[in-house]
Coordinates of N, CA, C and O in Angstrom, one line a residue:
Y1 N 13.0 14.5 27.6 CA 13.8 13.7 26.4 C 12.9 12.3 26.0 O 12.6 11.3 27.4
K2 N 12.5 12.1 25.2 CA 12.1 10.5 25.1 C 12.9 10.6 23.6 O 13.1 11.0 22.7
T3 N 13.0 9.0 23.8 CA 14.1 8.8 22.7 C 13.9 7.6 22.2 O 12.4 7.0 22.3
D4 N 14.7 6.5 21.2 CA 14.2 5.7 20.8 C 13.4 4.1 21.5 O 12.6 3.9 20.7
K5 N 14.0 4.0 22.8 CA 13.3 3.8 23.8 C 12.5 3.7 23.6 O 11.8 2.7 24.3
A6 N 11.9 4.7 24.8 CA 10.8 5.4 25.0 C 9.4 5.7 23.7 O 8.5 4.8 23.8
I7 N 10.3 5.2 22.3 CA 9.0 5.6 21.5 C 9.9 5.2 20.2 O 10.6 5.3 19.0
P8 N 9.6 3.4 19.7 CA 10.1 3.3 18.8 C 10.3 3.7 17.6 O 8.9 4.0 17.5
G9 N 10.9 3.7 16.5 CA 11.2 4.2 15.4 C 11.7 5.3 15.4 O 11.7 6.5 13.8
L10 N 11.5 6.2 16.5 CA 12.5 7.3 16.6 C 13.4 8.0 15.9 O 14.2 8.7 15.5
G11 N 14.5 6.4 16.8 CA 15.8 6.4 15.8 C 16.3 7.3 17.0 O 16.7 7.8 17.9
A12 N 17.6 8.4 15.9 CA 18.4 9.1 16.9 C 18.3 10.8 17.3 O 18.4 10.6 18.1
N13 N 17.2 10.8 16.8 CA 16.1 11.6 17.4 C 15.3 11.7 18.7 O 15.6 10.3 18.9
Q14 N 15.2 12.8 18.8 CA 15.1 12.8 20.2 C 13.7 14.4 20.6 O 13.6 15.3 19.8
L15 N 12.8 13.6 21.3 CA 11.1 15.0 21.1 C 11.1 15.1 22.6 O 11.2 14.4 23.1
T16 N 11.1 16.5 23.2 CA 10.8 17.4 24.1 C 8.8 17.0 24.1 O 8.3 16.6 23.2
E17 N 8.2 16.8 25.1 CA 7.1 16.9 25.9 C 6.5 18.1 24.2 O 5.4 18.2 24.2
K18 N 7.5 18.8 24.4 CA 6.3 20.2 23.5 C 6.7 20.1 22.7 O 5.5 20.5 22.3
G19 N 7.9 19.8 21.8 CA 7.4 19.1 20.2 C 6.3 18.3 20.0 O 5.6 18.1 18.9
R20 N 6.1 17.5 20.9 CA 5.1 16.2 20.3 C 4.0 17.1 20.7 O 2.9 16.5 19.8
Q21 N 3.9 18.3 21.5 CA 1.7 18.5 21.9 C 2.0 19.9 20.0 O 1.0 19.6 20.4
I22 N 3.4 19.9 19.8 CA 3.0 20.6 18.4 C 3.1 20.8 17.7 O 1.6 20.8 16.7
G23 N 3.5 18.8 17.3 CA 3.2 18.5 16.5 C 2.0 17.5 16.4 O 0.8 17.7 15.0
I24 N 1.1 17.4 17.5 CA -0.3 16.7 17.7 C -1.0 17.4 17.0 O -2.2 17.1 16.6
K25 N -1.1 19.2 17.8 CA -1.7 20.6 17.5 C -1.6 20.5 15.7 O -3.0 20.0 15.4
A26 N -0.6 20.2 14.9 CA -0.7 20.4 13.7 C -1.1 19.8 13.0 O -1.9 19.7 11.6
Y27 N -1.1 18.3 13.3 CA -1.2 17.1 12.6 C -2.9 17.0 12.5 O -4.1 16.9 11.9
T28 N -3.4 17.3 13.8 CA -4.2 17.3 14.1 C -5.2 18.8 13.4 O -6.7 18.0 12.8
A29 N -4.9 19.4 13.2 CA -5.9 20.5 12.7 C -5.6 19.6 11.4 O -6.6 20.8 10.4
A30 N -4.3 19.8 10.6 CA -4.4 19.2 8.7 C -5.6 17.9 8.9 O -6.0 18.1 7.3
I31 N -5.5 17.3 9.6 CA -6.7 16.4 9.7 C -8.6 17.1 9.7 O -9.2 16.7 8.6
Q32 N -8.6 17.5 10.7 CA -10.0 17.7 10.9 C -10.4 19.3 9.7 O -10.8 19.7 9.0
R33 N -9.1 19.6 9.0 CA -9.7 20.9 8.1 C -9.7 20.4 7.1 O -10.4 19.7 6.0
Y34 N -8.9 18.5 6.7 CA -9.3 17.9 5.6 C -10.8 17.4 4.9 O -11.2 17.5 4.5
A35 N -10.7 16.7 6.9 CA -12.3 16.7 6.8 C -13.3 17.0 6.7 O -14.9 17.3 5.9
L36 N -13.4 18.2 7.3 CA -14.1 19.8 6.7 C -14.3 20.2 5.8 O -15.3 20.7 5.1
R37 N -13.0 20.3 5.3 CA -13.1 20.5 3.6 C -14.0 20.2 2.8 O -15.0 19.7 2.0
G38 N -14.2 18.1 3.0 CA -14.8 17.7 2.9 C -16.3 17.9 2.6 O -17.1 17.3 2.1
L39 N -16.9 18.3 4.2 CA -18.1 18.0 4.4 C -18.5 20.2 3.9 O -19.9 19.8 3.5
L40 N -17.5 20.3 3.7 CA -18.2 21.6 3.2 C -18.0 21.2 1.2 O -19.2 22.4 1.2
H41 N -17.1 20.8 1.0 CA -17.6 20.2 -0.5 C -18.8 20.1 -0.9 O -19.3 19.9 -2.2
R42 N -19.5 18.2 0.2 CA -20.8 18.2 0.7 C -21.4 19.2 -0.1 O -22.7 18.9 -0.7
L43 N -21.6 20.0 1.0 CA -22.8 20.5 1.0 C -23.1 21.6 0.2 O -24.2 22.3 -0.2
V44 N -21.6 21.9 -0.2 CA -22.0 22.8 -1.8 C -22.5 22.2 -3.0 O -23.5 22.7 -3.7
T45 N -22.5 21.0 -3.1 CA -22.8 20.6 -4.6 C -23.9 20.2 -3.7 O -24.6 20.0 -4.8
M46 N -24.5 19.5 -2.9 CA -25.3 19.6 -2.5 C -26.9 21.0 -2.8 O -27.8 20.1 -3.6
A47 N -26.2 21.7 -2.7 CA -26.5 23.1 -2.3 C -26.8 23.7 -4.4 O -27.9 23.7 -4.4
K48 N -26.1 22.8 -4.8 CA -25.8 23.4 -6.3 C -26.9 22.6 -7.0 O -27.8 23.1 -8.0
A49 N -26.9 21.7 -6.7 CA -27.8 20.5 -7.4 C -29.4 20.5 -6.3 O -30.2 19.6 -7.9
Q50 N -29.4 21.8 -5.9 CA -31.4 21.1 -5.1 C -32.1 22.4 -5.8 O -31.4 24.1 -6.0
D51 N -33.2 22.4 -6.4 CA -34.4 23.9 -6.9 C -34.9 23.8 -6.0 O -35.5 25.2 -5.9
E52 N -34.6 23.3 -4.7 CA -35.3 23.6 -3.6 C -34.6 23.8 -1.8 O -33.7 22.8 -2.5
V53 N -35.1 24.1 -1.1 CA -34.5 24.5 0.0 C -34.6 23.2 1.1 O -36.0 22.8 1.3
L54 N -33.9 22.8 1.1 CA -33.9 21.0 2.0 C -33.8 21.9 4.0 O -33.9 22.3 4.2
S55 N -34.7 20.7 4.1 CA -34.5 20.6 5.7 C -33.7 20.7 6.5 O -32.6 20.1 5.9
A56 N -33.3 20.9 7.8 CA -31.9 20.8 7.9 C -32.1 19.2 8.0 O -31.1 18.3 8.2
E57 N -32.8 18.4 9.0 CA -32.8 16.9 8.3 C -32.2 16.4 7.1 O -31.8 15.2 7.1
D58 N -32.6 16.5 5.8 CA -32.4 16.4 4.5 C -30.6 16.9 4.8 O -30.1 16.0 4.3
V59 N -30.5 17.6 4.8 CA -29.1 18.3 5.0 C -27.8 17.6 5.4 O -27.2 16.8 5.1
L60 N -28.4 16.9 7.2 CA -27.8 15.9 7.1 C -27.5 14.8 7.4 O -26.3 13.7 7.4
R61 N -28.6 14.0 7.0 CA -28.5 13.4 6.0 C -27.7 13.4 5.1 O -26.6 12.2 4.2
H62 N -28.3 14.1 4.1 CA -27.0 13.5 2.7 C -25.2 13.8 3.5 O -24.6 13.2 2.4
V63 N -25.3 14.7 4.0 CA -23.5 14.0 4.7 C -23.4 13.5 5.7 O -22.5 13.4 6.0
G64 N -24.3 12.3 5.9 CA -23.8 11.4 6.6 C -23.8 12.0 8.4 O -23.2 11.2 9.0
L65 N -24.8 12.9 8.9 CA -24.2 13.4 9.6 C -26.3 12.9 10.9 O -26.2 13.6 12.1
E66 N -26.2 12.9 10.4 CA -28.3 12.8 10.4 C -28.5 11.5 12.1 O -27.9 10.8 11.7
G67 N -28.5 12.0 13.0 CA -28.5 11.5 14.4 C -27.5 11.6 15.7 O -27.3 11.7 16.3
V68 N -26.3 11.9 14.7 CA -25.3 11.7 15.5 C -25.0 12.9 16.0 O -24.8 13.8 17.7
L69 N -25.3 14.8 15.3 CA -25.5 15.7 16.1 C -26.2 16.0 17.4 O -26.1 17.1 17.5
A70 N -27.1 15.2 16.9 CA -28.5 15.7 18.6 C -28.2 15.2 19.8 O -28.0 15.5 20.7
V71 N -26.1 14.9 19.9 CA -25.5 14.6 21.3 C -24.8 15.7 21.4 O -24.2 16.3 20.4
S72 N -25.6 16.9 22.6 CA -24.4 18.6 22.7 C -23.5 17.9 23.2 O -22.3 16.4 23.2
G73 N -22.2 18.3 22.8 CA -20.8 18.5 22.3 C -19.9 18.0 23.6 O -18.5 17.5 23.9
H74 N -21.3 17.9 24.7 CA -20.5 18.0 26.2 C -20.6 16.9 26.2 O -19.5 16.2 27.7
D75 N -21.7 16.0 25.8 CA -21.7 14.4 25.7 C -21.1 13.7 25.8 O -20.6 12.4 25.4
M76 N -20.2 13.9 24.5 CA -19.1 13.3 23.5 C -17.9 13.3 23.7 O -17.1 14.2 24.7
E77 N -17.2 12.0 24.0 CA -15.9 11.4 24.3 C -15.1 11.3 23.3 O -15.4 10.3 22.0
T78 N -13.7 12.1 24.0 CA -12.7 11.8 23.3 C -12.1 10.2 23.2 O -11.8 9.6 23.8
T79 N -12.0 9.3 22.1 CA -11.7 8.5 22.0 C -9.8 8.7 22.1 O -9.8 8.6 20.5
T80 N -9.0 8.0 22.2 CA -7.7 7.8 21.9 C -7.6 6.3 22.0 O -7.7 6.1 22.4
S81 N -6.7 6.3 21.2 CA -5.7 4.3 21.0 C -4.8 4.5 22.1 O -3.8 5.0 22.2
S82 N -4.9 3.3 22.1 CA -3.8 2.7 23.4 C -2.5 1.8 22.5 O -2.1 1.5 23.3
T83 N -3.0 2.0 21.7 CA -1.2 0.7 21.3 C -0.8 1.7 20.4 O -0.6 3.2 20.2
S84 N 0.5 1.3 21.0 CA 1.6 1.9 20.6 C 2.8 1.7 19.6 O 3.7 2.3 18.6
K85 N 1.9 0.1 18.4 CA 2.5 0.7 17.2 C 1.9 1.5 16.0 O 1.1 1.6 15.9
V86 N 3.0 2.2 15.4 CA 2.6 2.5 14.5 C 3.1 2.0 13.4 O 3.4 1.2 12.3
N87 N 1.8 2.3 12.2 CA 1.4 1.8 11.0 C 2.0 2.3 10.5 O 1.4 3.2 10.1
W88 N 2.6 2.4 8.6 CA 2.6 3.0 7.7 C 0.9 3.4 7.0 O 0.2 2.2 7.4
P89 N 0.5 4.5 6.6 CA -1.2 4.7 5.7 C -0.7 4.1 4.6 O 0.2 4.0 3.7
V90 N -1.4 4.0 3.7 CA -1.8 4.3 2.5 C -1.0 5.0 1.4 O -1.5 6.2 2.2
L91 N -0.4 4.9 0.9 CA 0.3 6.3 0.0 C -0.7 7.1 -0.6 O -2.3 5.8 -1.4
P92 N -1.0 7.6 -0.9 CA -1.5 8.7 -2.1 C -2.1 8.3 -3.4 O -3.4 8.1 -3.3
W93 N -1.3 8.6 -3.9 CA -1.2 7.0 -5.5 C -1.8 5.8 -4.9 O -2.1 5.6 -6.2
N94 N -1.8 5.1 -3.8 CA -2.0 3.8 -3.8 C -3.6 3.7 -3.4 O -5.1 3.3 -2.9
E95 N -4.0 5.3 -2.7 CA -5.3 5.4 -2.1 C -6.9 5.3 -3.3 O -6.3 6.0 -3.8
E96 N -7.2 4.9 -2.9 CA -8.9 4.8 -3.7 C -9.5 5.5 -3.8 O -9.3 6.6 -5.2
A97 N -9.3 6.3 -2.7 CA -9.8 7.6 -2.5 C -8.8 9.4 -3.7 O -9.6 9.9 -3.6
H98 N -7.9 8.7 -4.0 CA -7.3 9.5 -5.3 C -8.0 10.0 -6.3 O -7.6 10.7 -6.3
T99 N -8.7 8.9 -6.7 CA -8.9 9.0 -8.1 C -11.1 9.1 -8.2 O -11.1 9.8 -8.7
D100 N -11.5 8.9 -7.3 CA -13.0 8.9 -6.7 C -13.6 9.5 -5.7 O -13.4 9.8 -4.5
P101 N -14.6 10.4 -6.0 CA -13.9 11.9 -5.3 C -15.1 11.2 -4.3 O -15.8 11.4 -3.0
E102 N -16.0 9.8 -4.7 CA -17.3 9.4 -3.6 C -16.3 8.5 -2.1 O -16.7 9.0 -1.6
A103 N -15.1 8.1 -2.9 CA -14.4 7.2 -2.0 C -14.3 8.0 -1.2 O -12.9 8.2 -0.1
Q104 N -14.2 9.5 -2.5 CA -12.4 10.5 -1.0 C -13.8 10.9 0.2 O -13.1 10.9 1.0
W105 N -15.3 10.6 -0.4 CA -15.9 11.3 0.4 C -15.9 10.7 1.8 O -16.3 11.0 2.8
K106 N -16.0 9.0 1.5 CA -16.1 8.1 2.0 C -15.3 8.0 3.6 O -15.2 8.1 4.4
H107 N -13.9 8.1 3.0 CA -12.2 9.1 3.6 C -12.7 10.3 4.5 O -12.2 10.2 6.2
Q108 N -13.0 11.1 4.3 CA -13.4 12.5 4.8 C -14.7 11.9 6.3 O -14.4 12.7 7.0
H109 N -15.4 12.1 5.9 CA -16.1 11.6 6.7 C -15.8 10.8 7.6 O -16.2 10.7 8.7
S110 N -15.5 9.2 7.4 CA -14.9 8.3 8.7 C -13.9 9.6 9.3 O -14.1 9.4 10.8
L111 N -13.0 10.4 8.7 CA -12.2 10.5 10.3 C -12.9 12.0 10.5 O -12.8 12.4 11.8
L112 N -13.8 11.9 10.0 CA -14.8 13.1 10.5 C -15.6 12.9 11.4 O -15.3 13.5 13.2
M113 N -16.0 11.7 11.2 CA -16.8 11.3 12.5 C -15.6 10.4 14.2 O -16.5 11.1 15.1
K114 N -14.5 10.7 13.6 CA -13.7 10.5 14.8 C -13.4 11.9 15.4 O -13.1 11.7 16.5
E115 N -13.5 12.6 14.5 CA -12.5 13.7 14.9 C -14.0 14.9 15.4 O -13.4 15.7 16.3
L116 N -15.1 14.7 15.5 CA -15.8 15.2 16.2 C -16.2 15.4 17.4 O -16.0 17.0 17.5
P117 N -16.2 14.4 18.0 CA -16.0 15.6 19.6 C -14.8 16.2 19.8 O -15.3 17.4 20.7
S118 N -13.6 15.9 19.5 CA -12.5 16.7 19.3 C -13.6 18.2 19.2 O -12.4 19.4 19.8
I119 N -13.6 18.8 18.3 CA -14.1 20.0 17.4 C -15.1 20.7 18.0 O -14.8 21.9 18.3
I120 N -16.3 19.7 18.4 CA -17.3 19.9 18.5 C -16.3 20.5 20.7 O -17.1 21.6 20.9
S121 N -16.0 20.1 20.8 CA -15.5 20.0 22.4 C -14.3 21.6 22.5 O -14.5 22.0 23.7
S122 N -14.0 21.7 21.2 CA -13.0 22.7 21.7 C -13.2 24.3 21.0 O -12.6 25.4 20.6
T123 N -14.8 24.7 20.7 CA -15.8 24.8 20.3 C -16.2 25.8 21.6 O -16.5 25.2 22.5
T124 N -16.3 26.9 21.3 CA -17.6 28.1 22.6 C -18.8 27.6 22.2 O -19.5 28.2 22.7
N125 N -18.8 27.9 20.5 CA -20.4 28.0 20.5 C -20.8 26.1 20.1 O -21.7 25.8 19.0
T126 N -21.2 26.1 21.5 CA -21.8 24.3 21.6 C -22.9 25.0 22.7 O -23.7 24.0 23.9
N127 N -24.0 26.4 22.4 CA -24.9 26.4 23.2 C -26.2 25.9 22.4 O -26.6 24.9 21.6
N128 N -27.6 25.3 24.0 CA -28.3 24.2 23.6 C -29.3 25.5 22.6 O -30.5 25.5 23.4
N129 N -29.8 25.5 21.5 CA -30.8 26.1 21.6 C -31.4 25.5 20.5 O -31.7 24.2 20.9
N130 N -33.0 25.8 19.5 CA -33.8 25.2 19.0 C -33.7 24.7 18.9 O -33.7 23.3 18.1
N131 N -32.6 24.4 17.5 CA -32.1 24.0 16.3 C -30.4 23.8 16.9 O -29.6 24.1 15.9
N132 N -30.3 22.7 17.8 CA -29.2 22.1 17.8 C -28.4 21.5 16.7 O -27.0 22.0 15.9
N133 N -29.4 20.6 15.7 CA -28.1 19.8 14.6 C -28.3 21.1 13.4 O -26.5 21.4 13.1
I134 N -28.4 22.8 13.6 CA -27.7 23.4 12.5 C -27.2 24.6 13.4 O -25.9 24.9 13.1
S135 N -27.6 24.4 14.4 CA -25.7 24.9 15.4 C -24.6 24.0 15.8 O -23.7 24.5 15.1
I136 N -24.7 23.2 15.5 CA -23.7 22.1 15.4 C -23.4 22.0 14.1 O -21.3 22.6 14.2
L137 N -23.9 21.9 13.1 CA -23.4 22.5 11.6 C -22.3 23.5 11.3 O -21.4 24.0 10.6
S138 N -23.3 24.5 12.3 CA -22.2 25.8 11.4 C -21.4 25.8 12.5 O -20.6 26.6 11.6
T139 N -20.8 25.2 14.0 CA -20.2 25.3 13.8 C -19.3 24.1 13.6 O -18.1 24.7 13.6
L140 N -19.6 23.3 12.6 CA -18.6 22.5 12.1 C -18.1 23.3 11.0 O -16.6 23.6 10.9
L141 N -18.4 24.5 10.4 CA -18.4 25.3 9.2 C -17.6 26.1 9.8 O -16.5 26.7 9.2
Q142 N -17.9 26.8 11.2 CA -16.9 28.1 11.6 C -15.7 27.6 11.4 O -14.9 28.2 11.8
K143 N -15.6 26.2 11.8 CA -14.5 25.7 12.4 C -13.1 25.6 10.9 O -11.9 25.7 11.1
C144 N -14.4 25.3 9.7 CA -13.0 25.0 9.1 C -13.0 26.5 8.2 O -11.2 26.0 8.2
V145 N -13.9 27.2 8.3 CA -13.1 28.8 8.7 C -12.2 29.1 8.5 O -11.4 29.9 8.3
A146 N -12.1 29.0 10.3 CA -11.0 29.0 11.4 C -10.1 28.5 11.2 O -8.5 28.7 10.6
L147 N -9.8 27.5 10.7 CA -8.8 26.1 9.9 C -8.4 26.7 8.8 O -6.2 26.9 8.5
E148 N -9.1 27.0 7.6 CA -8.1 27.5 6.7 C -7.8 28.8 7.0 O -6.7 29.1 5.8
Q149 N -8.3 29.7 7.3 CA -7.6 31.2 7.6 C -6.4 31.1 8.1 O -5.0 31.6 7.9
D150 N -6.2 30.1 9.8 CA -4.5 30.1 9.9 C -3.8 28.7 9.4 O -2.7 29.6 9.6
H151 N -4.8 28.3 8.7 CA -3.2 27.8 7.3 C -2.8 28.7 6.0 O -1.3 28.6 5.9
A152 N -3.9 29.6 5.7 CA -3.7 30.5 4.7 C -2.5 31.8 5.7 O -1.3 31.9 5.0
K153 N -2.7 31.6 7.5 CA -2.0 32.5 8.2 C -0.1 32.2 7.8 O 0.7 32.9 7.4
R154 N -0.4 30.3 8.4 CA 1.2 29.9 8.5 C 1.9 29.8 7.2 O 3.2 29.9 7.5
V155 N 1.7 29.7 5.8 CA 1.7 29.4 4.6 C 2.4 30.5 4.3 O 3.7 31.1 4.1
Y156 N 1.6 32.1 4.1 CA 2.5 33.2 4.2 C 3.5 33.6 5.8 O 4.8 33.4 4.6
Q157 N 3.4 33.2 6.0 CA 4.5 33.1 7.5 C 5.7 32.7 7.2 O 7.1 32.9 7.2
S158 N 5.0 31.3 6.8 CA 6.7 31.1 6.3 C 7.3 30.5 5.7 O 8.7 30.9 5.4
K159 N 6.3 31.6 4.9 CA 7.3 32.2 2.8 C 7.7 33.1 3.3 O 9.3 33.5 3.2
S160 N 7.5 34.0 4.2 CA 8.0 35.3 4.9 C 9.0 35.3 5.0 O 10.6 35.7 5.5
R161 N 8.9 33.9 6.4 CA 10.7 33.9 7.2 C 11.9 32.5 5.9 O 13.0 33.1 5.8
D162 N 11.2 32.4 5.4 CA 12.2 31.8 3.9 C 12.9 33.2 3.2 O 13.8 33.3 3.0
D163 N 12.4 34.1 3.3 CA 12.5 35.0 2.3 C 13.2 36.0 3.1 O 15.1 36.3 2.5
A164 N 13.0 36.1 4.5 CA 14.0 36.7 5.5 C 16.1 36.0 5.2 O 16.4 36.3 4.9
R165 N 15.4 34.7 5.6 CA 16.5 34.2 6.0 C 17.3 34.0 4.7 O 18.1 34.1 4.3
G166 N 17.0 33.6 3.5 CA 17.4 33.7 1.9 C 17.9 35.1 2.3 O 19.5 34.9 1.0
A167 N 17.8 36.6 2.1 CA 17.8 37.4 2.2 C 19.4 37.8 2.5 O 20.9 38.3 2.7
K168 N 19.5 37.1 4.3 CA 20.5 37.1 4.9 C 21.8 36.3 4.4 O 22.3 36.6 4.5
T169 N 21.7 35.0 3.9 CA 22.0 33.9 3.5 C 23.2 33.7 1.8 O 24.0 33.6 1.3
V170 N 22.1 34.6 1.4 CA 22.1 34.5 -0.6 C 22.5 35.3 -1.2 O 21.3 35.9 -1.0
P171 N 23.7 35.9 -1.4 CA 23.1 37.2 -2.0 C 22.6 37.3 -3.1 O 22.5 36.0 -4.6
G172 N 22.1 38.3 -3.4 CA 20.9 38.8 -4.4 C 19.5 37.8 -4.4 O 19.1 37.1 -5.3
Y173 N 19.2 37.2 -3.4 CA 18.2 36.1 -2.9 C 16.8 36.1 -3.6 O 15.9 36.4 -4.6
A174 N 16.9 38.0 -3.1 CA 14.9 38.9 -3.4 C 15.6 39.6 -5.2 O 14.2 38.5 -5.3
D175 N 16.6 39.4 -5.5 CA 16.1 39.2 -7.4 C 15.7 37.9 -8.0 O 15.2 38.6 -9.3
V176 N 15.8 37.2 -7.6 CA 15.5 35.8 -7.8 C 14.6 34.7 -6.9 O 14.1 34.1 -8.5
H177 N 13.4 35.5 -5.9 CA 12.8 34.7 -5.7 C 11.5 35.6 -5.4 O 11.8 36.6 -4.7
V178 N 10.3 35.1 -5.7 CA 9.5 36.0 -5.2 C 8.6 36.7 -4.1 O 8.8 34.8 -3.3
A179 N 8.4 37.6 -3.9 CA 8.4 37.9 -2.0 C 7.2 37.5 -2.1 O 6.0 36.7 -2.9
A180 N 6.7 36.8 -0.9 CA 5.5 36.3 0.1 C 4.2 36.7 -0.6 O 3.5 36.5 -0.5
E181 N 3.9 38.5 -0.7 CA 3.5 38.9 -1.1 C 2.8 39.4 -2.2 O 1.3 38.8 -2.7
K182 N 3.9 38.2 -3.2 CA 3.4 38.2 -4.8 C 4.0 36.4 -5.1 O 3.2 36.1 -5.5
D183 N 3.9 35.5 -3.9 CA 3.8 34.5 -3.8 C 2.6 33.4 -4.7 O 1.5 33.9 -3.9
S184 N 2.8 33.0 -5.7 CA 1.0 32.1 -6.1 C 0.7 31.3 -4.8 O 0.0 30.7 -4.5
V185 N 1.7 30.4 -4.8 CA 1.2 29.5 -3.2 C 0.6 30.4 -2.0 O -0.9 29.8 -1.4
A186 N 0.9 30.8 -1.4 CA 0.9 32.7 0.2 C -0.1 32.9 -0.7 O -1.8 32.7 0.3
L187 N -0.3 33.2 -2.0 CA -1.9 34.0 -2.6 C -2.6 33.1 -2.5 O -4.0 33.4 -2.0
A188 N -2.5 31.7 -2.8 CA -4.0 30.8 -3.1 C -4.4 30.1 -1.7 O -5.6 30.0 -2.2
A189 N -3.6 29.9 -0.8 CA -4.1 29.9 0.3 C -5.2 30.7 0.8 O -6.0 30.4 1.2
R190 N -4.5 32.2 1.0 CA -5.5 33.3 1.0 C -6.5 33.2 0.3 O -7.8 33.6 0.7
E191 N -6.3 32.5 -0.6 CA -7.6 33.1 -1.8 C -9.0 31.9 -1.0 O -10.1 31.9 -1.0
E192 N -8.2 31.0 -0.4 CA -9.3 29.4 -0.5 C -9.5 29.9 0.6 O -11.0 29.2 1.4
A193 N -8.6 30.5 1.8 CA -9.6 30.7 3.0 C -10.8 31.4 2.5 O -11.5 31.1 3.6

């Protein structure tokens, strides 16, 4: 167990290594999903605006990945911060990216660049074929799909657990709550995946 002495700001809480690893995995998935959704949106917007087929290099240049993907996943190194101080992030409503799509893409792109080594090294699709840039771009989009599907599954499971607990705890719960199978949030998550 870790306490406030080991982790400043933890307060009266205790943190197990298992809990820490679960938290790291959840936050990593959320950050990568956000960054990869930005990449996908950028690609879709670009494809809709083009009258002709672009070269792989033009596509990579448009999304800010030209030259970056030339390095194979095995040669990339993950960097971690050694600082122990935690800084509060800018709140969403104070963030420039909240209202400006280009600022949002800039933020997503910066996160994508930081997460790229982790994303590439965590996938098994790092074969070195003749068109490595397209292979890695494909890997990034496959990771985006996998994260979206996992997110939809977790949203549904969470709502299902709430339904089961609520029915056991609150009389008439099922009569006044929408079941997970019909819940608009769970359905929207599944639709987005």
